[in-house]
């Protein structure tokens, strides 16, 4: 049986309503990081945030801040930036929206 990575697949993150794949550009990732940085405190206060089988916790934020973001900024994530930065932040954004944050 195929195991998904921790970022799990989420059709609504990678496919538009018409079923076509969404092309995620470097600028999209940068904008998502900007949203995260601008809303860091609000996000921190809202945690834990459950969404689609994932729960974003304080531990997730610590790892994201001290491991994931530095690796992304250093260009070390390459093709993984979509999954580990963009999709993670988009899913967090959706989770916060659903719980009214």
CSV table of N, CA and C in Angstrom, one decimal:
chain,number,residue,atom,x,y,z
A,1,UNK,N,0.8,-1.2,0.0
A,1,UNK,CA,0.0,0.0,0.0
A,1,UNK,C,0.9,1.2,0.0
A,2,UNK,N,0.5,2.2,-0.8
A,2,UNK,CA,1.3,3.5,-0.9
A,2,UNK,C,1.1,4.4,0.3
A,3,UNK,N,2.2,4.8,0.9
A,3,UNK,CA,2.1,5.7,2.0
A,3,UNK,C,2.4,7.2,1.6
A,4,UNK,N,1.6,8.1,2.0
A,4,UNK,CA,1.8,9.5,1.7
A,4,UNK,C,2.8,10.1,2.6
A,5,UNK,N,3.5,11.1,2.1
A,5,UNK,CA,4.4,11.8,3.1
A,5,UNK,C,3.6,12.6,4.1
A,6,UNK,N,4.3,13.2,5.1
A,6,UNK,CA,3.5,13.9,6.1
A,6,UNK,C,2.7,15.1,5.6
A,7,UNK,N,3.0,15.6,4.4
A,7,UNK,CA,2.2,16.7,3.8
A,7,UNK,C,0.9,16.3,3.2
A,8,UNK,N,0.7,15.0,3.1
A,8,UNK,CA,-0.5,14.3,2.5
A,8,UNK,C,-1.1,15.1,1.3
A,9,UNK,N,-1.6,14.3,0.4
A,9,UNK,CA,-2.2,14.9,-0.8
A,9,UNK,C,-3.5,15.5,-0.5
A,10,UNK,N,-3.8,16.6,-1.1
A,10,UNK,CA,-5.0,17.3,-0.9
A,10,UNK,C,-5.5,17.9,-2.3
A,11,UNK,N,-6.4,17.2,-2.9
A,11,UNK,CA,-6.8,17.5,-4.3
A,11,UNK,C,-7.1,19.0,-4.4
A,12,UNK,N,-7.8,19.6,-3.4
A,12,UNK,CA,-8.1,21.0,-3.5
A,12,UNK,C,-6.9,22.0,-3.6
A,13,UNK,N,-5.8,21.5,-3.2
A,13,UNK,CA,-4.6,22.3,-3.2
A,13,UNK,C,-3.8,22.2,-4.5
A,14,UNK,N,-4.0,21.1,-5.3
A,14,UNK,CA,-3.2,21.0,-6.5
A,14,UNK,C,-4.1,20.9,-7.7
A,15,UNK,N,-5.4,20.9,-7.6
A,15,UNK,CA,-6.3,20.9,-8.8
A,15,UNK,C,-7.3,22.0,-8.7
A,16,UNK,N,-7.5,22.7,-9.8
A,16,UNK,CA,-8.6,23.7,-9.8
A,16,UNK,C,-10.0,23.0,-9.8
A,17,UNK,N,-11.0,23.8,-9.7
A,17,UNK,CA,-12.4,23.2,-9.7
A,17,UNK,C,-12.7,22.5,-11.0
A,18,UNK,N,-12.0,22.9,-12.1
A,18,UNK,CA,-12.2,22.2,-13.4
A,18,UNK,C,-11.4,20.9,-13.5
A,19,UNK,N,-10.7,20.5,-12.5
A,19,UNK,CA,-9.9,19.3,-12.5
A,19,UNK,C,-8.5,19.4,-13.1
A,20,UNK,N,-8.2,20.6,-13.6
A,20,UNK,CA,-6.8,20.8,-14.2
A,20,UNK,C,-5.8,21.2,-13.1
A,21,UNK,N,-4.6,20.7,-13.2
A,21,UNK,CA,-3.6,20.9,-12.2
A,21,UNK,C,-3.3,22.4,-12.1
A,22,UNK,N,-3.0,22.9,-10.9
A,22,UNK,CA,-2.7,24.3,-10.7
A,22,UNK,C,-1.1,24.4,-10.8
A,23,UNK,N,-0.7,25.3,-11.6
A,23,UNK,CA,0.8,25.5,-11.7
A,23,UNK,C,1.2,26.5,-10.6
A,24,UNK,N,2.0,26.0,-9.8
A,24,UNK,CA,2.5,26.8,-8.6
A,24,UNK,C,3.9,27.3,-9.0
A,25,UNK,N,4.0,28.6,-9.0
A,25,UNK,CA,5.3,29.3,-9.3
A,25,UNK,C,6.0,29.7,-8.1
A,26,UNK,N,7.3,30.1,-8.2
A,26,UNK,CA,8.1,30.5,-7.1
A,26,UNK,C,7.5,31.7,-6.4
A,27,UNK,N,6.9,32.6,-7.2
A,27,UNK,CA,6.2,33.8,-6.6
A,27,UNK,C,5.1,33.4,-5.7
A,28,UNK,N,4.4,32.3,-6.0
A,28,UNK,CA,3.3,31.8,-5.2
A,28,UNK,C,3.8,31.3,-3.8
A,29,UNK,N,4.9,30.7,-3.8
A,29,UNK,CA,5.6,30.2,-2.6
A,29,UNK,C,6.0,31.4,-1.8
A,30,UNK,N,6.6,32.4,-2.4
A,30,UNK,CA,7.1,33.6,-1.7
A,30,UNK,C,5.9,34.3,-1.1
A,31,UNK,N,4.8,34.4,-1.8
A,31,UNK,CA,3.6,35.1,-1.3
A,31,UNK,C,3.0,34.3,-0.1
A,32,UNK,N,3.1,33.0,-0.1
A,32,UNK,CA,2.6,32.2,1.0
A,32,UNK,C,3.4,32.4,2.2
A,33,UNK,N,4.7,32.5,2.0
A,33,UNK,CA,5.7,32.7,3.2
A,33,UNK,C,5.4,34.1,3.7
A,34,UNK,N,5.2,35.1,2.9
A,34,UNK,CA,4.9,36.5,3.3
A,34,UNK,C,3.6,36.5,4.2
A,35,UNK,N,2.6,35.8,3.7
A,35,UNK,CA,1.4,35.7,4.5
A,35,UNK,C,1.7,35.1,5.9
A,36,UNK,N,2.5,34.0,5.9
A,36,UNK,CA,2.8,33.4,7.2
A,36,UNK,C,3.6,34.3,8.1
A,37,UNK,N,4.5,35.0,7.6
A,37,UNK,CA,5.3,36.0,8.4
A,37,UNK,C,4.5,37.1,8.9
A,38,UNK,N,3.6,37.6,8.1
A,38,UNK,CA,2.7,38.7,8.5
A,38,UNK,C,1.7,38.3,9.6
A,39,UNK,N,1.4,37.0,9.6
A,39,UNK,CA,0.3,36.5,10.5
A,39,UNK,C,0.9,35.5,11.5
A,40,UNK,N,2.2,35.6,11.7
A,40,UNK,CA,2.8,34.6,12.6
A,40,UNK,C,2.2,34.6,14.0
A,41,UNK,N,2.0,35.7,14.6
A,41,UNK,CA,1.5,35.7,15.9
A,41,UNK,C,0.0,35.2,16.0
A,42,UNK,N,-0.8,35.6,15.0
A,42,UNK,CA,-2.2,35.2,15.0
A,42,UNK,C,-2.2,33.6,14.8
A,43,UNK,N,-1.3,33.1,13.9
A,43,UNK,CA,-1.2,31.7,13.7
A,43,UNK,C,-0.9,31.0,15.0
A,44,UNK,N,0.2,31.5,15.6
A,44,UNK,CA,0.7,30.9,16.9
A,44,UNK,C,-0.4,30.8,17.9
A,45,UNK,N,-1.2,31.9,18.0
A,45,UNK,CA,-2.3,31.9,19.0
A,45,UNK,C,-3.4,31.0,18.7
A,46,UNK,N,-3.6,30.7,17.4
A,46,UNK,CA,-4.7,29.8,16.9
A,46,UNK,C,-4.4,28.4,17.0
A,47,UNK,N,-3.1,28.0,17.1
A,47,UNK,CA,-2.7,26.6,17.2
A,47,UNK,C,-3.2,25.9,18.4
A,48,UNK,N,-3.6,24.7,18.4
A,48,UNK,CA,-3.6,23.8,17.2
A,48,UNK,C,-4.8,24.0,16.3
A,49,UNK,N,-4.5,23.8,15.0
A,49,UNK,CA,-5.5,24.0,13.9
A,49,UNK,C,-5.6,22.7,13.2
A,50,UNK,N,-6.8,22.0,13.3
A,50,UNK,CA,-7.0,20.8,12.6
A,50,UNK,C,-7.6,21.1,11.2
A,51,UNK,N,-7.2,20.4,10.2
A,51,UNK,CA,-7.7,20.5,8.8
A,51,UNK,C,-7.4,19.2,8.0
A,52,UNK,N,-8.4,18.6,7.5
A,52,UNK,CA,-8.3,17.5,6.6
A,52,UNK,C,-7.3,16.4,7.0
A,53,UNK,N,-7.5,16.0,8.3
A,53,UNK,CA,-6.6,14.9,8.8
A,53,UNK,C,-5.3,15.3,9.3
A,54,UNK,N,-5.0,16.6,9.2
A,54,UNK,CA,-3.7,17.2,9.7
A,54,UNK,C,-4.0,18.1,10.9
A,55,UNK,N,-3.2,18.1,11.9
A,55,UNK,CA,-3.4,19.1,13.0
A,55,UNK,C,-2.1,19.9,13.0
A,56,UNK,N,-2.2,21.2,12.8
A,56,UNK,CA,-1.0,22.1,12.9
A,56,UNK,C,-0.9,22.5,14.4
A,57,UNK,N,0.3,22.2,14.9
A,57,UNK,CA,0.6,22.4,16.4
A,57,UNK,C,1.7,23.4,16.6
A,58,UNK,N,2.0,23.7,17.8
A,58,UNK,CA,3.1,24.6,18.1
A,58,UNK,C,4.4,23.9,17.7
A,59,UNK,N,4.5,22.6,17.8
A,59,UNK,CA,5.7,21.9,17.4
A,59,UNK,C,5.9,22.0,15.8
A,60,UNK,N,4.8,22.0,15.1
A,60,UNK,CA,4.8,22.2,13.6
A,60,UNK,C,5.4,23.5,13.3
A,61,UNK,N,4.9,24.6,14.1
A,61,UNK,CA,5.4,25.9,13.8
A,61,UNK,C,6.9,26.0,14.1
A,62,UNK,N,7.3,25.4,15.2
A,62,UNK,CA,8.7,25.5,15.6
A,62,UNK,C,9.6,24.8,14.5
A,63,UNK,N,9.2,23.7,14.0
A,63,UNK,CA,10.0,23.0,12.9
A,63,UNK,C,9.9,23.8,11.7
A,64,UNK,N,8.8,24.4,11.3
A,64,UNK,CA,8.6,25.2,10.1
A,64,UNK,C,9.6,26.4,10.2
A,65,UNK,N,9.6,27.1,11.4
A,65,UNK,CA,10.4,28.3,11.6
A,65,UNK,C,11.9,28.0,11.5
A,66,UNK,N,12.3,27.0,12.2
A,66,UNK,CA,13.7,26.7,12.4
A,66,UNK,C,14.4,25.7,11.5
A,67,UNK,N,13.5,25.0,10.7
A,67,UNK,CA,14.1,24.0,9.8
A,67,UNK,C,13.6,24.2,8.3
A,68,UNK,N,12.3,24.2,8.2
A,68,UNK,CA,11.8,24.3,6.8
A,68,UNK,C,12.1,25.6,6.1
A,69,UNK,N,11.7,26.8,6.8
A,69,UNK,CA,11.9,28.1,6.2
A,69,UNK,C,13.4,28.4,5.9
A,70,UNK,N,14.3,28.1,6.9
A,70,UNK,CA,15.7,28.3,6.5
A,70,UNK,C,16.2,27.4,5.4
A,71,UNK,N,15.7,26.2,5.2
A,71,UNK,CA,16.1,25.4,4.1
A,71,UNK,C,15.6,26.0,2.8
A,72,UNK,N,14.3,26.5,2.8
A,72,UNK,CA,13.7,27.1,1.6
A,72,UNK,C,14.5,28.3,1.2
A,73,UNK,N,14.8,29.2,2.2
A,73,UNK,CA,15.5,30.4,1.9
A,73,UNK,C,16.9,30.1,1.4
A,74,UNK,N,17.5,29.0,1.8
A,74,UNK,CA,18.9,28.7,1.3
A,74,UNK,C,18.8,27.9,0.0
A,75,UNK,N,17.6,27.7,-0.6
A,75,UNK,CA,17.4,27.1,-1.8
A,75,UNK,C,17.7,25.5,-1.8
A,76,UNK,N,17.6,25.0,-0.6
A,76,UNK,CA,17.8,23.6,-0.4
A,76,UNK,C,16.6,22.7,-0.6
A,77,UNK,N,15.4,23.2,-0.7
A,77,UNK,CA,14.2,22.4,-0.9
A,77,UNK,C,13.9,22.0,-2.3
A,78,UNK,N,14.4,22.9,-3.2
A,78,UNK,CA,14.2,22.7,-4.7
A,78,UNK,C,12.8,22.3,-5.0
A,79,UNK,N,12.5,21.1,-5.6
A,79,UNK,CA,11.2,20.7,-5.9
A,79,UNK,C,10.2,20.4,-4.8
A,80,UNK,N,10.8,20.3,-3.6
A,80,UNK,CA,10.0,20.0,-2.4
A,80,UNK,C,9.3,21.3,-1.8
A,81,UNK,N,9.7,22.4,-2.3
A,81,UNK,CA,9.2,23.7,-1.7
A,81,UNK,C,7.7,23.8,-1.9
A,82,UNK,N,7.1,23.3,-3.0
A,82,UNK,CA,5.7,23.3,-3.2
A,82,UNK,C,5.0,22.5,-2.1
A,83,UNK,N,5.5,21.3,-1.8
A,83,UNK,CA,4.8,20.5,-0.8
A,83,UNK,C,5.1,20.9,0.6
A,84,UNK,N,6.3,21.2,0.9
A,84,UNK,CA,6.7,21.5,2.3
A,84,UNK,C,6.4,23.0,2.7
A,85,UNK,N,6.3,23.9,1.8
A,85,UNK,CA,6.1,25.3,2.1
A,85,UNK,C,4.7,25.7,1.6
A,86,UNK,N,4.5,25.8,0.3
A,86,UNK,CA,3.3,26.3,-0.3
A,86,UNK,C,2.1,25.5,0.2
A,87,UNK,N,2.1,24.2,-0.1
A,87,UNK,CA,0.9,23.4,0.3
A,87,UNK,C,0.6,23.4,1.8
A,88,UNK,N,1.7,23.3,2.6
A,88,UNK,CA,1.5,23.3,4.0
A,88,UNK,C,0.9,24.6,4.5
A,89,UNK,N,1.4,25.7,3.9
A,89,UNK,CA,0.8,27.0,4.4
A,89,UNK,C,-0.6,27.2,3.8
A,90,UNK,N,-0.9,26.8,2.6
A,90,UNK,CA,-2.2,26.9,2.1
A,90,UNK,C,-3.2,26.1,2.9
A,91,UNK,N,-2.8,24.9,3.3
A,91,UNK,CA,-3.7,24.1,4.1
A,91,UNK,C,-3.9,24.7,5.5
A,92,UNK,N,-2.8,25.3,6.0
A,92,UNK,CA,-3.0,26.0,7.3
A,92,UNK,C,-3.9,27.1,7.2
A,93,UNK,N,-3.8,27.9,6.1
A,93,UNK,CA,-4.7,29.1,5.9
A,93,UNK,C,-6.1,28.6,5.8
A,94,UNK,N,-6.4,27.5,5.1
A,94,UNK,CA,-7.7,27.0,5.0
A,94,UNK,C,-8.3,26.5,6.3
A,95,UNK,N,-7.4,25.9,7.1
A,95,UNK,CA,-7.8,25.4,8.4
A,95,UNK,C,-8.2,26.6,9.4
A,96,UNK,N,-7.4,27.6,9.3
A,96,UNK,CA,-7.7,28.8,10.1
A,96,UNK,C,-9.0,29.5,9.7
A,97,UNK,N,-9.2,29.5,8.4
A,97,UNK,CA,-10.4,30.1,7.9
A,97,UNK,C,-11.6,29.3,8.3
A,98,UNK,N,-11.5,28.0,8.3
A,98,UNK,CA,-12.6,27.1,8.7
A,98,UNK,C,-12.9,27.2,10.2
A,99,UNK,N,-11.9,27.5,11.0
A,99,UNK,CA,-12.2,27.6,12.5
A,99,UNK,C,-12.5,29.1,12.9
A,100,UNK,N,-12.5,29.9,11.9
A,100,UNK,CA,-12.9,31.3,12.1
A,100,UNK,C,-11.8,32.2,12.6
A,101,UNK,N,-10.5,31.9,12.3
A,101,UNK,CA,-9.4,32.7,12.8
A,101,UNK,C,-9.0,33.7,11.7
